[in-house]
Amino acid sequence: MSNLKKILTNKISCKSVWFMRQAGRYLPEFREIRKKNKDFIKLCLNSNLSSEITLQPIKRYNLDSAIIFSDILMTPYALGQNITFTKKEGPKLNEFRIESLNKNNKEKFSKKLNPVYKAIEITRKKLEKEKSLICFIGAPWTLLIYMLGLKKHNNRLDLNKYNKYKTQFNEILLELNGYLCTHIENQINAGADVVQIFDSWAGLIPEKDIKDFCYVPNKKIVDFCRSNKIATICFPKGLKKNYEVFNNFVRPDGINLDAELDPQWAKNNLKNVVIQGGLDPKILLQTDEVILEVATKYIKAFKDIPYVFNLGHGLLPETDPDKVKMLINFYRNYNE
Ligand code: 1CP
């Protein structure tokens, strides 16, 4: 069993570090591949390259876990929605049609994502046994944000659209749940051993609707995983104090803190769960002294409970890879 899975399932303490977006734009070796592969979706569907990119940060830093190079938007892609990535504006999806969900079936969906599963197979063979291969999905709500274009350019919720489509949300979320469970199952069968569920836009949901659109859909997926002995890490970013309500309702094996949460508050209020991450990725743009001071705050806060060292969101493209190395060495050599 990989170290990360052991920590998550047995709730044991053991040093373990990986970073969200560890395979990505801050690495020159990734940018080299990306330059020659302008179509991002095609790149995600190139099993050999996807595996190579997944392993880049492992080779560079010997991290404890690899996360498969893919994207949460591969789910709407596999459901037939057209997606393009523009450098300035990020992902653009064409208009979503609710009928597309019913027109798809699990076989068709799985077939479209087969290259992702192949990439997992290739990667698992090359990865040391103790290292985890993490797969992931976007939580139903966060996928809705992109599929229906519910977020404005300033990253606020588009309330007009929200109210216009709201009556359809439950039906879409339920349909998505089925496809997402299939996607998890396929990734695990291919050799992944932990799943991270990214609800990156949970913080945009109006308070009175959080239960319906965040807690309940996440719980359905975590329950499915638990019944199949799949270890889960949830990331309900932006929930503030509702992280506690989320944790008690959803009961994942692990929970990734965002950078807004105070680590001490998290330690006192998030129980029966392995805590992961929290450190603001923006800190890595600062001096070594500042980086180490803030990192120490996290390491100290969680020193006597199981903790997986990670960030409060993905590594930023402008991060210096040497700072990442410095931080990893500091964490690994930290003794108290
Ligand atoms: O080179 C490029 O322009 C592509 C940049 C890029 C990369 C490297 C995108 C576009 N996706 C990815 C890979 C990716 N995405 C991974 C791979 C593995 C790793 O972490 O190392 C993962 C786990 C994701 C997950 C993802 N995609 C999330 C959830 C995590 C988060 O950051 O909140 C989200 C919201 C996306 C959507 C997405 N994909 C890409 C972009 C630029 C975005 C975000 C757009 C936005 O801010 O709305």
mmCIF file of C-alpha atoms and ligand atoms in Angstrom:
data_model
loop_
_atom_site.group_PDB
_atom_site.id
_atom_site.type_symbol
_atom_site.label_atom_id
_atom_site.label_comp_id
_atom_site.label_asym_id
_atom_site.label_seq_id
_atom_site.Cartn_x
_atom_site.Cartn_y
_atom_site.Cartn_z
ATOM 1 C CA MET A 1 0.000 0.000 0.000
ATOM 2 C CA SER A 2 1.372 3.479 -0.810
ATOM 3 C CA ASN A 3 2.388 5.743 2.069
ATOM 4 C CA LEU A 4 -0.346 8.261 1.322
ATOM 5 C CA LYS A 5 -3.063 5.612 1.280
ATOM 6 C CA LYS A 6 -1.758 4.252 4.599
ATOM 7 C CA ILE A 7 -1.905 7.715 6.159
ATOM 8 C CA LEU A 8 -5.435 8.286 4.876
ATOM 9 C CA THR A 9 -6.919 4.926 5.766
ATOM 10 C CA ASN A 10 -5.108 4.176 9.029
ATOM 11 C CA LYS A 11 -4.883 7.826 10.166
ATOM 12 C CA ILE A 12 -1.202 7.440 11.001
ATOM 13 C CA SER A 13 1.521 10.102 11.133
ATOM 14 C CA CYS A 14 4.253 9.805 8.558
ATOM 15 C CA LYS A 15 6.004 12.522 6.538
ATOM 16 C CA SER A 16 4.477 12.865 3.106
ATOM 17 C CA VAL A 17 4.602 15.732 0.630
ATOM 18 C CA TRP A 18 3.115 16.503 -2.765
ATOM 19 C CA PHE A 19 1.758 19.716 -4.314
ATOM 20 C CA MET A 20 -1.361 20.563 -6.249
ATOM 21 C CA ARG A 21 -0.378 21.472 -9.832
ATOM 22 C CA GLN A 22 3.069 19.964 -9.227
ATOM 23 C CA ALA A 23 3.032 18.902 -12.886
ATOM 24 C CA GLY A 24 2.587 22.132 -14.753
ATOM 25 C CA ARG A 25 3.603 25.466 -16.053
ATOM 26 C CA TYR A 26 6.251 26.451 -13.457
ATOM 27 C CA LEU A 27 8.472 23.588 -14.695
ATOM 28 C CA PRO A 28 10.676 24.320 -17.736
ATOM 29 C CA GLU A 29 10.493 20.653 -18.742
ATOM 30 C CA PHE A 30 6.675 20.930 -18.880
ATOM 31 C CA ARG A 31 6.788 24.173 -20.865
ATOM 32 C CA GLU A 32 9.092 22.461 -23.354
ATOM 33 C CA ILE A 33 6.460 19.785 -24.054
ATOM 34 C CA ARG A 34 3.589 22.288 -23.966
ATOM 35 C CA LYS A 35 5.262 24.484 -26.607
ATOM 36 C CA LYS A 36 5.071 21.636 -29.080
ATOM 37 C CA ASN A 37 1.554 20.610 -28.049
ATOM 38 C CA LYS A 38 -0.716 23.614 -28.440
ATOM 39 C CA ASP A 39 -3.993 21.725 -27.975
ATOM 40 C CA PHE A 40 -4.326 21.132 -24.230
ATOM 41 C CA ILE A 41 -7.073 18.480 -24.458
ATOM 42 C CA LYS A 42 -5.044 16.554 -27.026
ATOM 43 C CA LEU A 43 -2.068 16.724 -24.692
ATOM 44 C CA CYS A 44 -4.159 15.268 -21.865
ATOM 45 C CA LEU A 45 -5.185 12.472 -24.266
ATOM 46 C CA ASN A 46 -1.606 11.638 -25.223
ATOM 47 C CA SER A 47 -0.972 8.804 -22.760
ATOM 48 C CA ASN A 48 2.813 8.718 -23.113
ATOM 49 C CA LEU A 49 3.243 12.475 -22.757
ATOM 50 C CA SER A 50 0.715 12.674 -19.939
ATOM 51 C CA SER A 51 2.664 10.002 -18.073
ATOM 52 C CA GLU A 52 5.957 11.763 -18.762
ATOM 53 C CA ILE A 53 4.573 15.067 -17.416
ATOM 54 C CA THR A 54 3.153 13.307 -14.345
ATOM 55 C CA LEU A 55 6.596 11.938 -13.539
ATOM 56 C CA GLN A 56 8.515 15.199 -14.149
ATOM 57 C CA PRO A 57 8.116 16.561 -10.593
ATOM 58 C CA ILE A 58 8.812 13.100 -9.136
ATOM 59 C CA LYS A 59 12.122 12.937 -10.996
ATOM 60 C CA ARG A 60 13.032 16.467 -9.990
ATOM 61 C CA TYR A 61 12.047 16.351 -6.307
ATOM 62 C CA ASN A 62 11.386 12.697 -5.430
ATOM 63 C CA LEU A 63 7.931 13.702 -4.091
ATOM 64 C CA ASP A 64 5.919 11.067 -2.197
ATOM 65 C CA SER A 65 2.947 11.132 -4.562
ATOM 66 C CA ALA A 66 2.308 11.692 -8.238
ATOM 67 C CA ILE A 67 -0.968 13.216 -9.491
ATOM 68 C CA ILE A 68 -1.971 12.178 -12.960
ATOM 69 C CA PHE A 69 -1.629 14.941 -15.548
ATOM 70 C CA SER A 70 -5.154 15.518 -16.834
ATOM 71 C CA ASP A 71 -7.866 18.068 -16.082
ATOM 72 C CA ILE A 72 -11.221 18.225 -14.314
ATOM 73 C CA LEU A 73 -12.679 19.458 -17.615
ATOM 74 C CA MET A 74 -12.003 16.089 -19.251
ATOM 75 C CA THR A 75 -15.398 15.067 -17.826
ATOM 76 C CA PRO A 76 -17.447 17.652 -19.781
ATOM 77 C CA TYR A 77 -15.191 16.905 -22.760
ATOM 78 C CA ALA A 78 -16.102 13.208 -22.552
ATOM 79 C CA LEU A 79 -19.775 14.189 -22.308
ATOM 80 C CA GLY A 80 -19.460 15.926 -25.658
ATOM 81 C CA GLN A 81 -18.941 19.562 -24.698
ATOM 82 C CA ASN A 82 -16.405 21.366 -26.849
ATOM 83 C CA ILE A 83 -13.531 22.930 -24.854
ATOM 84 C CA THR A 84 -10.722 25.247 -25.836
ATOM 85 C CA PHE A 85 -8.074 26.776 -23.601
ATOM 86 C CA THR A 86 -6.939 30.302 -24.281
ATOM 87 C CA LYS A 87 -3.870 31.630 -22.549
ATOM 88 C CA LYS A 88 -5.490 34.794 -21.202
ATOM 89 C CA GLU A 89 -9.028 33.670 -20.496
ATOM 90 C CA GLY A 90 -8.559 30.038 -19.474
ATOM 91 C CA PRO A 91 -11.010 27.337 -20.539
ATOM 92 C CA LYS A 92 -13.916 28.125 -22.882
ATOM 93 C CA LEU A 93 -16.786 25.668 -23.253
ATOM 94 C CA ASN A 94 -19.501 25.754 -25.869
ATOM 95 C CA GLU A 95 -23.147 25.806 -24.843
ATOM 96 C CA PHE A 96 -24.205 22.937 -22.615
ATOM 97 C CA ARG A 97 -27.243 20.890 -23.554
ATOM 98 C CA ILE A 98 -28.928 18.916 -20.839
ATOM 99 C CA GLU A 99 -29.921 16.247 -23.390
ATOM 100 C CA SER A 100 -26.227 15.466 -23.897
ATOM 101 C CA LEU A 101 -26.161 13.843 -20.462
ATOM 102 C CA ASN A 102 -28.917 11.387 -21.317
ATOM 103 C CA LYS A 103 -27.509 10.735 -24.783
ATOM 104 C CA ASN A 104 -24.255 9.512 -23.329
ATOM 105 C CA ASN A 105 -23.760 6.170 -21.732
ATOM 106 C CA LYS A 106 -21.007 4.967 -19.464
ATOM 107 C CA GLU A 107 -19.302 2.872 -22.154
ATOM 108 C CA LYS A 108 -19.115 5.784 -24.572
ATOM 109 C CA PHE A 109 -17.905 8.087 -21.793
ATOM 110 C CA SER A 110 -15.216 5.634 -20.638
ATOM 111 C CA LYS A 111 -14.018 5.035 -24.169
ATOM 112 C CA LYS A 112 -13.404 8.739 -24.737
ATOM 113 C CA LEU A 113 -11.301 8.872 -21.579
ATOM 114 C CA ASN A 114 -9.438 5.666 -22.276
ATOM 115 C CA PRO A 115 -6.140 7.512 -22.970
ATOM 116 C CA VAL A 116 -6.273 8.921 -19.420
ATOM 117 C CA TYR A 117 -6.584 5.393 -18.010
ATOM 118 C CA LYS A 118 -3.753 4.231 -20.242
ATOM 119 C CA ALA A 119 -1.580 7.086 -18.914
ATOM 120 C CA ILE A 120 -2.314 5.900 -15.362
ATOM 121 C CA GLU A 121 -1.303 2.333 -16.283
ATOM 122 C CA ILE A 122 1.966 3.490 -17.821
ATOM 123 C CA THR A 123 2.737 5.756 -14.859
ATOM 124 C CA ARG A 124 1.948 3.150 -12.214
ATOM 125 C CA LYS A 125 4.464 0.772 -13.783
ATOM 126 C CA LYS A 126 7.201 3.405 -13.594
ATOM 127 C CA LEU A 127 6.446 4.673 -10.101
ATOM 128 C CA GLU A 128 7.992 3.201 -6.937
ATOM 129 C CA LYS A 129 5.596 1.052 -4.918
ATOM 130 C CA GLU A 130 5.521 3.289 -1.829
ATOM 131 C CA LYS A 131 4.534 6.321 -3.896
ATOM 132 C CA SER A 132 0.860 7.035 -4.382
ATOM 133 C CA LEU A 133 -0.612 7.711 -7.788
ATOM 134 C CA ILE A 134 -3.404 10.195 -7.160
ATOM 135 C CA CYS A 135 -6.288 10.516 -9.599
ATOM 136 C CA PHE A 136 -8.887 13.267 -9.409
ATOM 137 C CA ILE A 137 -12.250 14.596 -10.498
ATOM 138 C CA GLY A 138 -13.933 17.967 -10.325
ATOM 139 C CA ALA A 139 -16.803 17.894 -7.827
ATOM 140 C CA PRO A 140 -20.217 18.182 -9.541
ATOM 141 C CA TRP A 141 -20.758 21.831 -8.512
ATOM 142 C CA THR A 142 -17.328 22.963 -9.745
ATOM 143 C CA LEU A 143 -17.965 21.237 -13.067
ATOM 144 C CA LEU A 144 -21.343 23.009 -13.296
ATOM 145 C CA ILE A 145 -19.536 26.328 -12.929
ATOM 146 C CA TYR A 146 -17.608 25.602 -16.132
ATOM 147 C CA MET A 147 -20.282 23.646 -18.012
ATOM 148 C CA LEU A 148 -22.903 26.367 -17.607
ATOM 149 C CA GLY A 149 -20.478 29.317 -17.452
ATOM 150 C CA LEU A 150 -21.727 30.385 -14.014
ATOM 151 C CA LYS A 151 -18.688 32.445 -13.063
ATOM 152 C CA LYS A 152 -17.948 35.975 -14.225
ATOM 153 C CA HIS A 153 -14.503 37.153 -15.318
ATOM 154 C CA ASN A 154 -13.841 38.557 -11.849
ATOM 155 C CA ASN A 155 -14.424 35.040 -10.441
ATOM 156 C CA ARG A 156 -17.707 36.018 -8.785
ATOM 157 C CA LEU A 157 -20.894 34.023 -9.254
ATOM 158 C CA ASP A 158 -23.090 35.201 -12.138
ATOM 159 C CA LEU A 159 -26.289 35.444 -10.105
ATOM 160 C CA ASN A 160 -28.527 35.987 -13.133
ATOM 161 C CA LYS A 161 -27.392 32.743 -14.705
ATOM 162 C CA TYR A 162 -27.450 31.001 -11.342
ATOM 163 C CA ASN A 163 -31.098 31.865 -10.849
ATOM 164 C CA LYS A 164 -31.976 31.137 -14.474
ATOM 165 C CA TYR A 165 -30.579 27.588 -14.419
ATOM 166 C CA LYS A 166 -31.123 26.728 -10.767
ATOM 167 C CA THR A 167 -34.172 24.527 -11.315
ATOM 168 C CA GLN A 168 -32.023 22.256 -13.508
ATOM 169 C CA PHE A 169 -29.065 21.952 -11.107
ATOM 170 C CA ASN A 170 -30.276 18.927 -9.154
ATOM 171 C CA GLU A 171 -30.924 16.898 -12.277
ATOM 172 C CA ILE A 172 -27.522 17.763 -13.775
ATOM 173 C CA LEU A 173 -25.660 17.151 -10.504
ATOM 174 C CA LEU A 174 -27.280 13.745 -10.170
ATOM 175 C CA GLU A 175 -26.391 12.753 -13.737
ATOM 176 C CA LEU A 176 -22.836 13.993 -13.269
ATOM 177 C CA ASN A 177 -22.498 11.913 -10.102
ATOM 178 C CA GLY A 178 -22.909 8.702 -12.124
ATOM 179 C CA TYR A 179 -20.292 9.651 -14.698
ATOM 180 C CA LEU A 180 -17.866 10.861 -12.027
ATOM 181 C CA CYS A 181 -18.136 7.585 -10.091
ATOM 182 C CA THR A 182 -17.421 5.738 -13.347
ATOM 183 C CA HIS A 183 -14.422 7.987 -13.995
ATOM 184 C CA ILE A 184 -13.065 7.317 -10.492
ATOM 185 C CA GLU A 185 -13.624 3.582 -10.794
ATOM 186 C CA ASN A 186 -11.831 3.470 -14.164
ATOM 187 C CA GLN A 187 -8.882 5.473 -12.838
ATOM 188 C CA ILE A 188 -8.549 3.210 -9.783
ATOM 189 C CA ASN A 189 -8.784 0.074 -11.943
ATOM 190 C CA ALA A 190 -5.982 1.478 -14.089
ATOM 191 C CA GLY A 191 -3.678 1.778 -11.055
ATOM 192 C CA ALA A 192 -4.425 5.019 -9.158
ATOM 193 C CA ASP A 193 -4.864 4.490 -5.411
ATOM 194 C CA VAL A 194 -6.244 7.746 -3.992
ATOM 195 C CA VAL A 195 -8.759 10.219 -5.436
ATOM 196 C CA GLN A 196 -8.813 13.958 -4.803
ATOM 197 C CA ILE A 197 -12.172 15.653 -5.337
ATOM 198 C CA PHE A 198 -11.677 19.294 -6.346
ATOM 199 C CA ASP A 199 -14.584 21.549 -5.379
ATOM 200 C CA SER A 200 -12.532 24.619 -6.240
ATOM 201 C CA TRP A 201 -15.565 26.900 -6.515
ATOM 202 C CA ALA A 202 -17.511 25.674 -3.459
ATOM 203 C CA GLY A 203 -16.992 29.133 -1.934
ATOM 204 C CA LEU A 204 -19.235 30.732 -4.576
ATOM 205 C CA ILE A 205 -22.406 28.909 -3.496
ATOM 206 C CA PRO A 206 -24.913 31.088 -1.600
ATOM 207 C CA GLU A 207 -25.062 29.928 2.046
ATOM 208 C CA LYS A 208 -28.605 28.545 1.874
ATOM 209 C CA ASP A 209 -27.732 26.288 -1.076
ATOM 210 C CA ILE A 210 -24.367 24.895 0.119
ATOM 211 C CA LYS A 211 -25.896 21.717 1.446
ATOM 212 C CA ASP A 212 -27.680 20.861 -1.821
ATOM 213 C CA PHE A 213 -24.913 21.787 -4.227
ATOM 214 C CA CYS A 214 -21.763 21.022 -2.226
ATOM 215 C CA TYR A 215 -22.208 18.768 0.834
ATOM 216 C CA VAL A 216 -24.688 16.324 -0.681
ATOM 217 C CA PRO A 217 -22.926 15.800 -4.051
ATOM 218 C CA ASN A 218 -19.510 15.404 -2.339
ATOM 219 C CA LYS A 219 -20.979 12.958 0.165
ATOM 220 C CA LYS A 220 -22.468 10.802 -2.585
ATOM 221 C CA ILE A 221 -19.056 10.465 -4.193
ATOM 222 C CA VAL A 222 -17.234 9.831 -0.908
ATOM 223 C CA ASP A 223 -19.833 7.166 0.049
ATOM 224 C CA PHE A 224 -19.347 5.488 -3.329
ATOM 225 C CA CYS A 225 -15.571 5.499 -2.795
ATOM 226 C CA ARG A 226 -15.824 4.189 0.752
ATOM 227 C CA SER A 227 -18.001 1.276 -0.355
ATOM 228 C CA ASN A 228 -15.283 0.467 -2.915
ATOM 229 C CA LYS A 229 -12.382 0.977 -0.443
ATOM 230 C CA ILE A 230 -11.067 3.964 -2.379
ATOM 231 C CA ALA A 231 -9.309 6.616 -0.260
ATOM 232 C CA THR A 232 -10.634 10.167 -0.730
ATOM 233 C CA ILE A 233 -9.305 13.683 -0.223
ATOM 234 C CA CYS A 234 -11.844 16.508 -0.537
ATOM 235 C CA PHE A 235 -11.003 20.113 -1.365
ATOM 236 C CA PRO A 236 -14.055 22.322 -0.771
ATOM 237 C CA LYS A 237 -12.157 25.542 -1.422
ATOM 238 C CA GLY A 238 -13.504 28.789 -0.014
ATOM 239 C CA LEU A 239 -15.977 27.356 2.523
ATOM 240 C CA LYS A 240 -14.413 29.208 5.475
ATOM 241 C CA LYS A 241 -15.907 27.995 8.804
ATOM 242 C CA ASN A 242 -18.226 25.690 6.853
ATOM 243 C CA TYR A 243 -15.219 23.419 6.346
ATOM 244 C CA GLU A 244 -16.243 21.974 9.712
ATOM 245 C CA VAL A 245 -19.845 21.362 8.619
ATOM 246 C CA PHE A 246 -18.569 19.897 5.346
ATOM 247 C CA ASN A 247 -16.199 17.540 7.155
ATOM 248 C CA ASN A 248 -18.862 16.291 9.574
ATOM 249 C CA PHE A 249 -21.392 15.771 6.785
ATOM 250 C CA VAL A 250 -19.177 14.314 4.031
ATOM 251 C CA ARG A 251 -16.641 12.377 6.166
ATOM 252 C CA PRO A 252 -13.816 12.090 3.640
ATOM 253 C CA ASP A 253 -10.559 10.319 4.566
ATOM 254 C CA GLY A 254 -8.582 13.502 3.946
ATOM 255 C CA ILE A 255 -9.395 17.203 3.629
ATOM 256 C CA ASN A 256 -7.232 19.797 1.869
ATOM 257 C CA LEU A 257 -7.185 23.183 3.607
ATOM 258 C CA ASP A 258 -7.285 26.337 1.535
ATOM 259 C CA ALA A 259 -4.978 29.245 2.345
ATOM 260 C CA GLU A 260 -7.740 31.288 4.012
ATOM 261 C CA LEU A 261 -8.129 28.880 6.920
ATOM 262 C CA ASP A 262 -6.124 29.314 10.083
ATOM 263 C CA PRO A 263 -4.190 26.059 10.674
ATOM 264 C CA GLN A 264 -4.871 26.171 14.413
ATOM 265 C CA TRP A 265 -8.609 26.571 13.797
ATOM 266 C CA ALA A 266 -8.466 23.632 11.382
ATOM 267 C CA LYS A 267 -6.672 21.477 13.921
ATOM 268 C CA ASN A 268 -9.243 22.249 16.615
ATOM 269 C CA ASN A 269 -12.334 21.857 14.453
ATOM 270 C CA LEU A 270 -11.693 19.268 11.746
ATOM 271 C CA LYS A 271 -11.846 15.891 13.463
ATOM 272 C CA ASN A 272 -11.560 12.271 12.324
ATOM 273 C CA VAL A 273 -9.943 13.307 9.088
ATOM 274 C CA VAL A 274 -6.380 13.580 7.789
ATOM 275 C CA ILE A 275 -5.526 17.212 7.130
ATOM 276 C CA GLN A 276 -3.578 18.144 4.008
ATOM 277 C CA GLY A 277 -2.088 21.381 2.712
ATOM 278 C CA GLY A 278 -3.055 24.958 3.496
ATOM 279 C CA LEU A 279 0.134 26.895 2.723
ATOM 280 C CA ASP A 280 -0.609 29.804 0.388
ATOM 281 C CA PRO A 281 1.103 29.142 -2.987
ATOM 282 C CA LYS A 282 1.751 32.913 -3.223
ATOM 283 C CA ILE A 283 4.173 32.532 -0.292
ATOM 284 C CA LEU A 284 6.498 30.662 -2.640
ATOM 285 C CA LEU A 285 6.994 33.922 -4.550
ATOM 286 C CA GLN A 286 8.549 35.486 -1.441
ATOM 287 C CA THR A 287 12.010 35.264 0.159
ATOM 288 C CA ASP A 288 13.300 32.012 1.667
ATOM 289 C CA GLU A 289 12.886 33.458 5.167
ATOM 290 C CA VAL A 290 9.209 34.225 4.655
ATOM 291 C CA ILE A 291 8.561 30.846 3.013
ATOM 292 C CA LEU A 292 10.145 28.951 5.891
ATOM 293 C CA GLU A 293 8.444 31.044 8.557
ATOM 294 C CA VAL A 294 4.991 30.360 7.139
ATOM 295 C CA ALA A 295 5.772 26.685 6.404
ATOM 296 C CA THR A 296 6.885 26.254 10.027
ATOM 297 C CA LYS A 297 3.500 27.541 11.205
ATOM 298 C CA TYR A 298 1.790 24.653 9.369
ATOM 299 C CA ILE A 299 4.320 21.991 10.346
ATOM 300 C CA LYS A 300 4.102 23.005 14.017
ATOM 301 C CA ALA A 301 0.316 23.242 14.092
ATOM 302 C CA PHE A 302 -0.061 19.666 12.829
ATOM 303 C CA LYS A 303 3.007 18.087 14.417
ATOM 304 C CA ASP A 304 1.093 15.630 16.603
ATOM 305 C CA ILE A 305 -1.692 14.637 14.205
ATOM 306 C CA PRO A 306 -1.535 12.973 10.757
ATOM 307 C CA TYR A 307 -0.766 15.681 8.187
ATOM 308 C CA VAL A 308 0.111 15.637 4.494
ATOM 309 C CA PHE A 309 2.287 18.576 3.495
ATOM 310 C CA ASN A 310 0.819 20.448 0.483
ATOM 311 C CA LEU A 311 -0.522 23.877 -0.486
ATOM 312 C CA GLY A 312 -3.797 25.769 -0.139
ATOM 313 C CA HIS A 313 -4.197 25.829 -3.939
ATOM 314 C CA GLY A 314 -2.105 24.935 -6.989
ATOM 315 C CA LEU A 315 1.487 26.048 -7.569
ATOM 316 C CA LEU A 316 1.511 29.309 -9.531
ATOM 317 C CA PRO A 317 3.099 29.343 -13.007
ATOM 318 C CA GLU A 318 5.577 32.027 -11.919
ATOM 319 C CA THR A 319 6.988 29.900 -9.051
ATOM 320 C CA ASP A 320 10.746 29.307 -9.086
ATOM 321 C CA PRO A 321 11.316 25.513 -9.121
ATOM 322 C CA ASP A 322 14.317 25.984 -6.802
ATOM 323 C CA LYS A 323 12.070 27.481 -4.119
ATOM 324 C CA VAL A 324 9.913 24.370 -4.329
ATOM 325 C CA LYS A 325 13.016 22.251 -3.790
ATOM 326 C CA MET A 326 14.091 24.376 -0.848
ATOM 327 C CA LEU A 327 10.648 23.995 0.771
ATOM 328 C CA ILE A 328 10.589 20.219 0.297
ATOM 329 C CA ASN A 329 14.073 19.860 1.824
ATOM 330 C CA PHE A 330 13.085 22.034 4.753
ATOM 331 C CA TYR A 331 9.970 19.954 5.457
ATOM 332 C CA ARG A 332 11.832 16.648 5.112
ATOM 333 C CA ASN A 333 14.656 17.727 7.443
ATOM 334 C CA TYR A 334 12.419 19.392 10.022
ATOM 335 C CA ASN A 335 12.770 17.769 13.435
ATOM 336 C CA GLU A 336 11.366 18.870 16.719
HETATM 337 O O1 1CP B 1 -0.390 24.993 -20.079
HETATM 338 C C1 1CP B 1 -1.546 25.383 -19.890
HETATM 339 O O2 1CP B 1 -1.977 26.465 -20.315
HETATM 340 C C2 1CP B 1 -2.466 24.505 -19.181
HETATM 341 C C3 1CP B 1 -2.549 24.806 -17.747
HETATM 342 C C4 1CP B 1 -3.254 23.660 -17.045
HETATM 343 C C5 1CP B 1 -2.634 22.576 -16.385
HETATM 344 C C6 1CP B 1 -1.165 22.329 -16.218
HETATM 345 C C7 1CP B 1 -4.655 23.462 -16.994
HETATM 346 C C8 1CP B 1 -5.693 24.314 -17.596
HETATM 347 N N1 1CP B 1 -4.882 22.270 -16.314
HETATM 348 C C9 1CP B 1 -3.700 21.715 -15.928
HETATM 349 C C10 1CP B 1 -3.513 20.423 -15.245
HETATM 350 C C11 1CP B 1 -4.352 20.113 -14.076
HETATM 351 N N2 1CP B 1 -5.569 20.656 -13.772
HETATM 352 C C12 1CP B 1 -4.030 19.148 -13.113
HETATM 353 C C13 1CP B 1 -2.830 18.215 -13.288
HETATM 354 C C14 1CP B 1 -2.012 17.655 -12.323
HETATM 355 C C15 1CP B 1 -1.323 18.519 -11.283
HETATM 356 O O3 1CP B 1 -1.999 19.027 -10.379
HETATM 357 O O4 1CP B 1 -0.098 18.578 -11.310
HETATM 358 C C16 1CP B 1 -5.065 19.182 -12.149
HETATM 359 C C17 1CP B 1 -5.179 18.379 -10.871
HETATM 360 C C18 1CP B 1 -6.028 20.113 -12.585
HETATM 361 C C19 1CP B 1 -7.298 20.382 -11.899
HETATM 362 C C20 1CP B 1 -8.106 21.573 -12.272
HETATM 363 N N3 1CP B 1 -8.338 22.098 -13.517
HETATM 364 C C21 1CP B 1 -8.868 22.329 -11.341
HETATM 365 C C22 1CP B 1 -8.976 22.017 -9.876
HETATM 366 C C23 1CP B 1 -7.832 22.523 -9.099
HETATM 367 C C24 1CP B 1 -7.705 24.022 -8.997
HETATM 368 O O5 1CP B 1 -6.684 24.524 -9.473
HETATM 369 O O6 1CP B 1 -8.601 24.656 -8.443
HETATM 370 C C25 1CP B 1 -9.523 23.347 -12.052
HETATM 371 C C26 1CP B 1 -10.452 24.404 -11.489
HETATM 372 C C27 1CP B 1 -9.192 23.192 -13.428
HETATM 373 C C28 1CP B 1 -9.679 24.005 -14.559
HETATM 374 C C29 1CP B 1 -8.560 24.612 -15.308
HETATM 375 N N4 1CP B 1 -7.751 23.910 -16.142
HETATM 376 C C30 1CP B 1 -6.771 24.740 -16.669
HETATM 377 C C31 1CP B 1 -6.995 26.027 -16.108
HETATM 378 C C32 1CP B 1 -6.192 27.257 -16.445
HETATM 379 C C33 1CP B 1 -8.078 25.921 -15.230
HETATM 380 C C34 1CP B 1 -8.591 26.982 -14.273
HETATM 381 C C35 1CP B 1 -9.340 28.055 -14.914
HETATM 382 C C36 1CP B 1 -10.039 28.953 -13.909
HETATM 383 O O7 1CP B 1 -9.357 29.597 -13.080
HETATM 384 O O8 1CP B 1 -11.271 28.980 -13.947
#
